[in-house]
Every structure is written in C-alpha cells, then in structure tokens.
C-alpha cells in the first residue's frame, strides 16, 4: 500500500483500490503470477533470507576452500567475502540492463523526462528488482558491521554509503519513484564488478589482473559515476522532480530535499573514491602492487620509515 500510480481528477494522485491494479505482469508467467500478490515487505523478507543463505553458502562453503589455495591467513576471509558480491553485481547488472534498455521512453539519457506524468504505474518487474536490491543492501550493511573483517580506514564512508543507498531505495520503493532509481543502481553495480575484482586480485598478489581490473573500474567510474551520475541523473532529478512533481504538489518538499542530500552525498563519496583509485594506480606503478585503499586495513610504519599495510606484515611473517 501507499504506492501512488495514477492521477485522479484535477491532477491529484490517488491510490489504487488493490494491488492487482498496480501490476502489469503477463499472466503467462506462472512465477510472476504467484509472486504478484505478495506485498513489498513480504518480498523483501523472502529476498533477505534467500540472499543471506546464498551468501553464507557461497562464502564459507564454496569460495573459502578455493581461496585457501591461492592465499593464506587473514587474507582468506577478505577475499572470500568479496566473491559472492561480485556474482550478485553481475546478476543485477544484467537484470537492470534488461529493465532499462527495453523502455521506449528516453529518460535514460534525459532524466528530467522521467518525472513527466508522475506518478506512473509501478510495474511488478521493477518492484521485484527494488525489493531484491533493498534486501541486498540491508544484508550488505549487517555483514559489513558485524561479520566481515574489521576495517580501520574507509569504514565510515562505506557505512554512510550503505545507509544512503538504503534510504534512496526505500523512499523510491514507497513512492513508486523507480525510473531514476534503477539507473542509479545499474551504474553502481556495473562499476562495482571490476572494482571488487581488483581488490581480490590485489589480495592474491596477481598484479596483472589487479591492474587490468582497476583500470577498467577507473574508466567506468569516471564515465558513469563522475559524469553521467552528477551531470545527468542528480541534476536532472533536481530540476525535473521540482518542475513536474514538487510544484504541482505531488511530491512533498521534505522528501525532495532528502533525495537531493542523499544523491549529492553519493557524488561526494564517488569523487573521494575516484581519488583513491588514482592513488592506487600511482602507487602500483612504483611498487607493482594494487591495494584498494577504500577498504584497506590500518598501516604500519617500519623502522626505515616506510608505511606498509598490515596485510603485508602478516604475509611476510607467514
């Protein structure tokens, strides 16, 4: 409930009487036909349990034994915890691509048009995608805080990033504000694939794989997160949402302000992490090693004044 998907008299939004009116799913698909009667909260719960179970099985039952063949000690859980994430990012990148590029409307490259005739129909395919992503980011936040190896540097920026993403997805899901949201989730997931791969290759001491992955991540990061995201999505959202949604009274001003704060917080984090990537590449040209400074452990200063990561000290001791 609470999803406004059409307009009544005098342009005022109204809520459909039942969920069946909100869904545009083909009755020929038996799986979707069964799921379309579930609420967003029920779908979220199912996805959260499913993703948590799959992550535990893959991380501890599949990837940990494999990773032990390539590295040892404290690096094993750090590498193993990244592998299920990359698989998920590959899956959701494909899923979001299917959703985005099958649309006939040009809002992918002109985000301001995404708010014309808002509120619009929130189809079940998009609602399923949103609940899956929301469950994943809650899973990511809980594992990050309580399960994954503790991180000294980069902890707070990742913590803020997870909360901001959860806030954006939750509000978008409630309001049926899906067009821009899927674009944001798509560009995040597709750039996280090479970024996560670079971290894995770095921890396994494969310089070539880390260098190629990091370079790919740098290019995608610049194009999608530093150009497309702030100049098209964030700016188009601010203008288009204000003109088509806030001024007519469809979208409340406090939520619009909250959206802008969340979006531009992501822009700031993206700029900071891009700087980290550049720092990694500069260091790798000198030391022939790539280390993801966003999620690195605390550094240790040696007697000769050199600063090295704690992981290097552990590996030398072993």
PDB file of N, CA, C and O in Angstrom, residues 3-16 115-121 244-245 248-251:
ATOM      1  N   UNK A   3       1.558   3.142  -2.604  1.00  0.00           N
ATOM      2  CA  UNK A   3       2.156   3.455  -3.878  1.00  0.00           C
ATOM      3  C   UNK A   3       1.144   4.188  -4.746  1.00  0.00           C
ATOM      4  O   UNK A   3       0.099   3.637  -5.077  1.00  0.00           O
ATOM      5  N   UNK A   4       1.472   5.407  -5.120  1.00  0.00           N
ATOM      6  CA  UNK A   4       0.556   6.191  -5.941  1.00  0.00           C
ATOM      7  C   UNK A   4       0.957   6.019  -7.391  1.00  0.00           C
ATOM      8  O   UNK A   4       2.062   6.374  -7.775  1.00  0.00           O
ATOM      9  N   UNK A   5       0.080   5.480  -8.185  1.00  0.00           N
ATOM     10  CA  UNK A   5       0.483   5.107  -9.533  1.00  0.00           C
ATOM     11  C   UNK A   5      -0.354   5.750 -10.632  1.00  0.00           C
ATOM     12  O   UNK A   5      -0.175   5.456 -11.789  1.00  0.00           O
ATOM     13  N   UNK A   6      -1.284   6.585 -10.293  1.00  0.00           N
ATOM     14  CA  UNK A   6      -2.059   7.251 -11.334  1.00  0.00           C
ATOM     15  C   UNK A   6      -2.550   8.589 -10.802  1.00  0.00           C
ATOM     16  O   UNK A   6      -2.182   9.002  -9.714  1.00  0.00           O
ATOM     17  N   UNK A   7      -3.347   9.270 -11.564  1.00  0.00           N
ATOM     18  CA  UNK A   7      -3.861  10.567 -11.164  1.00  0.00           C
ATOM     19  C   UNK A   7      -5.376  10.574 -11.264  1.00  0.00           C
ATOM     20  O   UNK A   7      -5.966   9.993 -12.176  1.00  0.00           O
ATOM     21  N   UNK A   8      -5.981  11.244 -10.309  1.00  0.00           N
ATOM     22  CA  UNK A   8      -7.436  11.368 -10.307  1.00  0.00           C
ATOM     23  C   UNK A   8      -7.851  12.692 -10.912  1.00  0.00           C
ATOM     24  O   UNK A   8      -7.146  13.292 -11.711  1.00  0.00           O
ATOM     25  N   UNK A   9      -8.979  13.189 -10.479  1.00  0.00           N
ATOM     26  CA  UNK A   9      -9.482  14.440 -11.010  1.00  0.00           C
ATOM     27  C   UNK A   9      -8.604  15.597 -10.582  1.00  0.00           C
ATOM     28  O   UNK A   9      -8.019  15.597  -9.516  1.00  0.00           O
ATOM     29  N   UNK A  10      -8.553  16.585 -11.450  1.00  0.00           N
ATOM     30  CA  UNK A  10      -7.779  17.812 -11.187  1.00  0.00           C
ATOM     31  C   UNK A  10      -6.308  17.500 -10.965  1.00  0.00           C
ATOM     32  O   UNK A  10      -5.605  18.245 -10.306  1.00  0.00           O
ATOM     33  N   UNK A  11      -5.807  16.401 -11.534  1.00  0.00           N
ATOM     34  CA  UNK A  11      -4.392  16.086 -11.446  1.00  0.00           C
ATOM     35  C   UNK A  11      -3.934  15.612 -10.093  1.00  0.00           C
ATOM     36  O   UNK A  11      -2.762  15.525  -9.842  1.00  0.00           O
ATOM     37  N   UNK A  12      -4.878  15.295  -9.181  1.00  0.00           N
ATOM     38  CA  UNK A  12      -4.477  14.858  -7.851  1.00  0.00           C
ATOM     39  C   UNK A  12      -4.236  13.359  -7.848  1.00  0.00           C
ATOM     40  O   UNK A  12      -4.996  12.585  -8.419  1.00  0.00           O
ATOM     41  N   UNK A  13      -3.111  12.921  -7.208  1.00  0.00           N
ATOM     42  CA  UNK A  13      -2.819  11.491  -7.200  1.00  0.00           C
ATOM     43  C   UNK A  13      -3.793  10.732  -6.322  1.00  0.00           C
ATOM     44  O   UNK A  13      -4.320  11.258  -5.353  1.00  0.00           O
ATOM     45  N   UNK A  14      -4.062   9.478  -6.668  1.00  0.00           N
ATOM     46  CA  UNK A  14      -4.869   8.638  -5.817  1.00  0.00           C
ATOM     47  C   UNK A  14      -4.228   7.256  -5.734  1.00  0.00           C
ATOM     48  O   UNK A  14      -3.349   6.925  -6.515  1.00  0.00           O
ATOM     49  N   UNK A  15      -4.671   6.451  -4.781  1.00  0.00           N
ATOM     50  CA  UNK A  15      -4.134   5.127  -4.571  1.00  0.00           C
ATOM     51  C   UNK A  15      -5.112   4.112  -5.127  1.00  0.00           C
ATOM     52  O   UNK A  15      -6.309   4.196  -4.887  1.00  0.00           O
ATOM     53  N   UNK A  16      -4.605   3.158  -5.884  1.00  0.00           N
ATOM     54  CA  UNK A  16      -5.478   2.137  -6.430  1.00  0.00           C
ATOM     55  C   UNK A  16      -6.106   1.317  -5.313  1.00  0.00           C
ATOM     56  O   UNK A  16      -5.520   1.134  -4.255  1.00  0.00           O
ATOM     57  N   UNK A 115      10.077  12.330 -14.894  1.00  0.00           N
ATOM     58  CA  UNK A 115       9.063  12.803 -13.954  1.00  0.00           C
ATOM     59  C   UNK A 115       7.816  13.344 -14.640  1.00  0.00           C
ATOM     60  O   UNK A 115       6.891  13.793 -13.968  1.00  0.00           O
ATOM     61  N   UNK A 116       7.807  13.311 -15.953  1.00  0.00           N
ATOM     62  CA  UNK A 116       6.611  13.719 -16.686  1.00  0.00           C
ATOM     63  C   UNK A 116       5.516  12.688 -16.430  1.00  0.00           C
ATOM     64  O   UNK A 116       5.745  11.476 -16.487  1.00  0.00           O
ATOM     65  N   UNK A 117       4.323  13.166 -16.133  1.00  0.00           N
ATOM     66  CA  UNK A 117       3.167  12.305 -15.831  1.00  0.00           C
ATOM     67  C   UNK A 117       3.374  11.440 -14.590  1.00  0.00           C
ATOM     68  O   UNK A 117       2.774  10.385 -14.452  1.00  0.00           O
ATOM     69  N   UNK A 118       4.247  11.879 -13.678  1.00  0.00           N
ATOM     70  CA  UNK A 118       4.401  11.171 -12.401  1.00  0.00           C
ATOM     71  C   UNK A 118       3.213  11.541 -11.499  1.00  0.00           C
ATOM     72  O   UNK A 118       2.790  12.688 -11.493  1.00  0.00           O
ATOM     73  N   UNK A 119       2.667  10.628 -10.706  1.00  0.00           N
ATOM     74  CA  UNK A 119       3.103   9.239 -10.536  1.00  0.00           C
ATOM     75  C   UNK A 119       2.607   8.326 -11.649  1.00  0.00           C
ATOM     76  O   UNK A 119       1.514   8.489 -12.152  1.00  0.00           O
ATOM     77  N   UNK A 120       3.481   7.376 -12.011  1.00  0.00           N
ATOM     78  CA  UNK A 120       3.174   6.460 -13.088  1.00  0.00           C
ATOM     79  C   UNK A 120       3.057   5.042 -12.533  1.00  0.00           C
ATOM     80  O   UNK A 120       3.328   4.777 -11.375  1.00  0.00           O
ATOM     81  N   UNK A 121       2.685   4.139 -13.416  1.00  0.00           N
ATOM     82  CA  UNK A 121       2.462   2.766 -12.989  1.00  0.00           C
ATOM     83  C   UNK A 121       3.768   2.120 -12.530  1.00  0.00           C
ATOM     84  O   UNK A 121       4.772   2.150 -13.240  1.00  0.00           O
ATOM     85  N   UNK A 244       7.968  18.916 -12.268  1.00  0.00           N
ATOM     86  CA  UNK A 244       6.846  18.035 -12.579  1.00  0.00           C
ATOM     87  C   UNK A 244       6.179  17.413 -11.349  1.00  0.00           C
ATOM     88  O   UNK A 244       5.055  16.918 -11.467  1.00  0.00           O
ATOM     89  N   UNK A 245       6.866  17.427 -10.213  1.00  0.00           N
ATOM     90  CA  UNK A 245       6.325  16.730  -9.037  1.00  0.00           C
ATOM     91  C   UNK A 245       6.134  17.635  -7.821  1.00  0.00           C
ATOM     92  O   UNK A 245       5.099  17.586  -7.158  1.00  0.00           O
ATOM     93  N   UNK A 248       3.575  20.886  -8.608  1.00  0.00           N
ATOM     94  CA  UNK A 248       2.139  20.510  -8.642  1.00  0.00           C
ATOM     95  C   UNK A 248       1.635  19.941  -7.330  1.00  0.00           C
ATOM     96  O   UNK A 248       0.436  19.665  -7.203  1.00  0.00           O
ATOM     97  N   UNK A 249       2.519  19.735  -6.357  1.00  0.00           N
ATOM     98  CA  UNK A 249       2.084  19.220  -5.066  1.00  0.00           C
ATOM     99  C   UNK A 249       2.027  17.708  -4.973  1.00  0.00           C
ATOM    100  O   UNK A 249       1.506  17.166  -3.992  1.00  0.00           O
ATOM    101  N   UNK A 250       2.572  17.007  -5.960  1.00  0.00           N
ATOM    102  CA  UNK A 250       2.551  15.543  -5.937  1.00  0.00           C
ATOM    103  C   UNK A 250       3.636  15.004  -5.010  1.00  0.00           C
ATOM    104  O   UNK A 250       3.418  14.048  -4.273  1.00  0.00           O
ATOM    105  N   UNK A 251       4.807  15.617  -5.061  1.00  0.00           N
ATOM    106  CA  UNK A 251       5.957  15.148  -4.297  1.00  0.00           C
ATOM    107  C   UNK A 251       6.228  16.134  -3.169  1.00  0.00           C
ATOM    108  O   UNK A 251       6.431  17.319  -3.420  1.00  0.00           O
TER     109      UNK A 251
END
